[in-house]
Amino acid sequence: MRIFKNFYSVFIIVLFLSSCAVKKSWTDTSKFEKFDQNFPVRTQINDTIAQVGDNFLIKNRQQLWELYVSGDPLQIGYKTGALTQDLYRFQENVFFSKVEEMIPSGWKQRLLVRLLKYYNRDILHFIPLEYQTEIYGVSHYATDHYNFLGNKFERNIYLHGAHDIGHAFQDLALVGCSSLAVWDDKSEDGSMLIGRNFDFYMGDDFAKNKIVAFVKPDKGHAFMSVTWGGMIGVVSGMNEEGLTVTINAAKSTIPLKAKTPVSILGREILQYATTIDEAIALAKDTKVFVSESIMVGSAKDRQVVLLEISPKKFDVYRVENNNYILCSNHFQSEAYQSDSRNLAQIEQSHSAYRWDKMNQVVQQSEQLNPEKMADILRQTDGLAAKEIGYGNEKALNQLLAHHAVIFKPEQRLVWVSSNPYQLGEFVAYDLKEIFKSQPIGVRTLGVDSLTIQKDPFLESIDYANYEKYRIVEREIEQRIDADEFISEREFTEFQELNPELWSVYFWAGKYYYKKGYFRRAEIEFEKAKSKEITTQIEVERVEKYLRKIERRCR
């Protein structure tokens, strides 16, 4: 919800600083006419299987949707839209309903539309025509309900920039991903092994319907990615040549206009690169509007690097004489060693802590295999196995991930987590088998014998308490904002659900401070300070309350 408050504020500033001219390119569809214009005919076999010719959508027993599509850009768009229509409309509703919730007024909605159009005025110049075409095809199947925010094509373009805009405007409040890769002596069989958590959170419903997409375009390489309805960009994926892409947000300025969404760059790299050098060439020529680390692994090169890209700088981070590489949410290459924003990110955010945690775990671990990699991605503790509370953003597993994924590029194997978070079974896929022939037949595509079992934590009382905590925390926050009475017993029960998490004591302190019970508030803030607080900004927030209490109680 907070994302839209910030969007709205910044867009108003932009509006008063600039003219609201809108490019005519949004309504020019002639550029798509060279592609196959035939609309696909969808056959609904049952509630969990739909088919368009040799292409299909199917739900597996782990409740992941598996999508297989092929063709030219427009046909891939049409087929994807036709097959995933219900999932696409669900995601639109999850995202855009927040706009209606935050901005119910008709005139304010119209103002927002003008601002969105202005902000995205040049974005089509930065998205390759084939991806515009695919997005255009998918967008035919969008709902009409949100037409007040723009036509269907415009809205889908906005959705592709959500990751970029979210972390730029929210200063990483929505994004805190962790990635790592090992090889040689750190890998059980010596081959490359890559794992990542995609911690992009926009509410529980946003991650409800994960799609594992297998795309076989007429040009370039076939590839898989983990995605959601309406999304053709790539945040986590691997192509048939064993080249992998995962993206991690870094510290950004607030951009004044949209350029290439990073997920579109990720898609282009997967579709057209086989080697590290080819990926670098594509990334260097792309104009992005936020900062991002792109971990690229290549089976052909037998190498993993980080492409560290921002609106003004580009560098490649490689490890020399080492058998692992780590990535959280700050840059590591030479170009950013003295960058003030990057240094602030290291000092003030939880990125460095998670990097240190990964480094500690990898150094202490025996040789890793996919099961052990899954164990790392699921870890909820802090440095030296310290209990830091469930849901703490300093943990590798923040218990909010959209998905986790594990790659073995040389074997063309990938594992994708199932709900909840990265705790459910990891489903294995063999890209050699999936892409070796066509048609492949309508069937689930996972390799059952390679499934990684669900985390035993799911059956624990701690997990049950965590889920209760999440509900109660939202209620506590709302009641504090509404100045409602909360009993001591209610706070005690709330804190017992997640006793090592700093924020359960912070909320109590805030409540008592607001009510004027300063000594009670001091006790709670001191408890919060004794725990592992997420960021330096939050540490200073707690300390500020304590200083204010000290002045009041002199």
PDB file of C-alpha atoms in Angstrom, residues 48-148:
ATOM      1  CA  THR A  48      -6.337 -26.900 -14.090  1.00  0.00           C
ATOM      2  CA  ILE A  49      -5.584 -27.501 -17.785  1.00  0.00           C
ATOM      3  CA  ALA A  50      -6.053 -25.220 -20.798  1.00  0.00           C
ATOM      4  CA  GLN A  51      -4.708 -25.725 -24.312  1.00  0.00           C
ATOM      5  CA  VAL A  52      -4.020 -23.676 -27.437  1.00  0.00           C
ATOM      6  CA  GLY A  53      -2.844 -26.073 -30.135  1.00  0.00           C
ATOM      7  CA  ASP A  54       0.457 -27.540 -28.899  1.00  0.00           C
ATOM      8  CA  ASN A  55       0.751 -24.883 -26.190  1.00  0.00           C
ATOM      9  CA  PHE A  56      -0.773 -25.282 -22.746  1.00  0.00           C
ATOM     10  CA  LEU A  57      -1.198 -24.212 -19.137  1.00  0.00           C
ATOM     11  CA  ILE A  58      -1.386 -26.829 -16.392  1.00  0.00           C
ATOM     12  CA  LYS A  59      -1.275 -26.821 -12.591  1.00  0.00           C
ATOM     13  CA  ASN A  60       0.976 -29.390 -10.910  1.00  0.00           C
ATOM     14  CA  ARG A  61       0.386 -31.095  -7.577  1.00  0.00           C
ATOM     15  CA  GLN A  62       2.540 -28.483  -5.795  1.00  0.00           C
ATOM     16  CA  GLN A  63       0.080 -25.840  -7.062  1.00  0.00           C
ATOM     17  CA  LEU A  64       2.563 -24.222  -9.459  1.00  0.00           C
ATOM     18  CA  TRP A  65       1.173 -23.256 -12.860  1.00  0.00           C
ATOM     19  CA  GLU A  66       3.312 -24.516 -15.753  1.00  0.00           C
ATOM     20  CA  LEU A  67       3.030 -22.616 -19.037  1.00  0.00           C
ATOM     21  CA  TYR A  68       4.436 -23.809 -22.371  1.00  0.00           C
ATOM     22  CA  VAL A  69       4.224 -21.382 -25.327  1.00  0.00           C
ATOM     23  CA  SER A  70       5.950 -20.982 -28.687  1.00  0.00           C
ATOM     24  CA  GLY A  71       5.818 -18.854 -31.827  1.00  0.00           C
ATOM     25  CA  ASP A  72       6.595 -15.328 -32.997  1.00  0.00           C
ATOM     26  CA  PRO A  73       6.348 -12.438 -30.500  1.00  0.00           C
ATOM     27  CA  LEU A  74       2.687 -11.648 -31.172  1.00  0.00           C
ATOM     28  CA  GLN A  75       1.641 -15.292 -31.084  1.00  0.00           C
ATOM     29  CA  ILE A  76       3.545 -15.889 -27.837  1.00  0.00           C
ATOM     30  CA  GLY A  77       1.750 -12.853 -26.428  1.00  0.00           C
ATOM     31  CA  TYR A  78      -1.678 -13.957 -27.646  1.00  0.00           C
ATOM     32  CA  LYS A  79      -1.198 -17.554 -26.494  1.00  0.00           C
ATOM     33  CA  THR A  80       0.166 -16.511 -23.112  1.00  0.00           C
ATOM     34  CA  GLY A  81      -2.735 -14.112 -22.632  1.00  0.00           C
ATOM     35  CA  ALA A  82      -5.350 -16.637 -23.734  1.00  0.00           C
ATOM     36  CA  LEU A  83      -3.986 -19.412 -21.526  1.00  0.00           C
ATOM     37  CA  THR A  84      -3.302 -17.293 -18.430  1.00  0.00           C
ATOM     38  CA  GLN A  85      -6.217 -14.867 -18.735  1.00  0.00           C
ATOM     39  CA  ASP A  86      -7.667 -15.596 -15.301  1.00  0.00           C
ATOM     40  CA  LEU A  87      -4.230 -15.440 -13.640  1.00  0.00           C
ATOM     41  CA  TYR A  88      -3.395 -12.203 -15.461  1.00  0.00           C
ATOM     42  CA  ARG A  89      -6.621 -10.531 -14.377  1.00  0.00           C
ATOM     43  CA  PHE A  90      -6.050 -11.703 -10.814  1.00  0.00           C
ATOM     44  CA  GLN A  91      -2.594 -10.060 -10.762  1.00  0.00           C
ATOM     45  CA  GLU A  92      -3.989  -6.864 -12.248  1.00  0.00           C
ATOM     46  CA  ASN A  93      -6.633  -6.783  -9.555  1.00  0.00           C
ATOM     47  CA  VAL A  94      -4.040  -7.362  -6.809  1.00  0.00           C
ATOM     48  CA  PHE A  95      -1.886  -4.512  -8.109  1.00  0.00           C
ATOM     49  CA  PHE A  96      -4.335  -1.908  -9.382  1.00  0.00           C
ATOM     50  CA  SER A  97      -7.009  -2.354  -6.716  1.00  0.00           C
ATOM     51  CA  LYS A  98      -4.518  -0.609  -4.429  1.00  0.00           C
ATOM     52  CA  VAL A  99      -4.851   2.449  -6.663  1.00  0.00           C
ATOM     53  CA  GLU A 100      -8.624   2.517  -6.173  1.00  0.00           C
ATOM     54  CA  GLU A 101      -8.138   1.964  -2.453  1.00  0.00           C
ATOM     55  CA  MET A 102      -5.618   4.788  -2.071  1.00  0.00           C
ATOM     56  CA  ILE A 103      -7.182   7.178  -4.585  1.00  0.00           C
ATOM     57  CA  PRO A 104     -10.992   6.697  -4.608  1.00  0.00           C
ATOM     58  CA  SER A 105     -11.699  10.172  -5.977  1.00  0.00           C
ATOM     59  CA  GLY A 106     -12.496  10.355  -9.696  1.00  0.00           C
ATOM     60  CA  TRP A 107     -10.576  13.578 -10.380  1.00  0.00           C
ATOM     61  CA  LYS A 108      -7.537  12.304  -8.496  1.00  0.00           C
ATOM     62  CA  GLN A 109      -7.612   9.106 -10.563  1.00  0.00           C
ATOM     63  CA  ARG A 110      -7.673  11.175 -13.739  1.00  0.00           C
ATOM     64  CA  LEU A 111      -4.719  13.168 -12.444  1.00  0.00           C
ATOM     65  CA  LEU A 112      -2.863   9.945 -11.701  1.00  0.00           C
ATOM     66  CA  VAL A 113      -3.479   8.764 -15.278  1.00  0.00           C
ATOM     67  CA  ARG A 114      -1.867  11.925 -16.613  1.00  0.00           C
ATOM     68  CA  LEU A 115       1.066  11.448 -14.289  1.00  0.00           C
ATOM     69  CA  LEU A 116       1.521   7.796 -15.280  1.00  0.00           C
ATOM     70  CA  LYS A 117       1.446   8.739 -18.940  1.00  0.00           C
ATOM     71  CA  TYR A 118       4.002  11.471 -18.401  1.00  0.00           C
ATOM     72  CA  TYR A 119       6.292   9.312 -16.323  1.00  0.00           C
ATOM     73  CA  ASN A 120       6.232   6.558 -18.968  1.00  0.00           C
ATOM     74  CA  ARG A 121       6.253   9.015 -21.906  1.00  0.00           C
ATOM     75  CA  ASP A 122       9.422   7.621 -23.529  1.00  0.00           C
ATOM     76  CA  ILE A 123       9.471   4.064 -22.223  1.00  0.00           C
ATOM     77  CA  LEU A 124       8.579   2.495 -25.579  1.00  0.00           C
ATOM     78  CA  HIS A 125      11.818   3.876 -27.020  1.00  0.00           C
ATOM     79  CA  PHE A 126      13.680   1.681 -24.534  1.00  0.00           C
ATOM     80  CA  ILE A 127      11.771  -1.593 -25.004  1.00  0.00           C
ATOM     81  CA  PRO A 128      12.675  -3.688 -28.085  1.00  0.00           C
ATOM     82  CA  LEU A 129       9.856  -4.036 -30.615  1.00  0.00           C
ATOM     83  CA  GLU A 130       9.510  -7.790 -30.158  1.00  0.00           C
ATOM     84  CA  TYR A 131       8.834  -7.365 -26.432  1.00  0.00           C
ATOM     85  CA  GLN A 132       6.428  -4.494 -27.071  1.00  0.00           C
ATOM     86  CA  THR A 133       4.665  -6.856 -29.455  1.00  0.00           C
ATOM     87  CA  GLU A 134       4.500  -9.685 -26.947  1.00  0.00           C
ATOM     88  CA  ILE A 135       3.198  -7.341 -24.245  1.00  0.00           C
ATOM     89  CA  TYR A 136       0.627  -6.010 -26.707  1.00  0.00           C
ATOM     90  CA  GLY A 137      -0.539  -9.580 -27.404  1.00  0.00           C
ATOM     91  CA  VAL A 138      -0.825 -10.458 -23.720  1.00  0.00           C
ATOM     92  CA  SER A 139      -2.636  -7.208 -22.940  1.00  0.00           C
ATOM     93  CA  HIS A 140      -5.599  -8.146 -25.159  1.00  0.00           C
ATOM     94  CA  TYR A 141      -6.694 -10.422 -22.326  1.00  0.00           C
ATOM     95  CA  ALA A 142      -6.567  -7.827 -19.544  1.00  0.00           C
ATOM     96  CA  THR A 143      -9.690  -6.814 -17.643  1.00  0.00           C
ATOM     97  CA  ASP A 144     -11.662  -3.725 -18.658  1.00  0.00           C
ATOM     98  CA  HIS A 145     -12.133  -2.742 -15.026  1.00  0.00           C
ATOM     99  CA  TYR A 146      -9.020  -0.572 -14.817  1.00  0.00           C
ATOM    100  CA  ASN A 147      -9.360   1.244 -18.126  1.00  0.00           C
ATOM    101  CA  PHE A 148      -9.450   4.499 -16.136  1.00  0.00           C
TER     102      PHE A 148
END
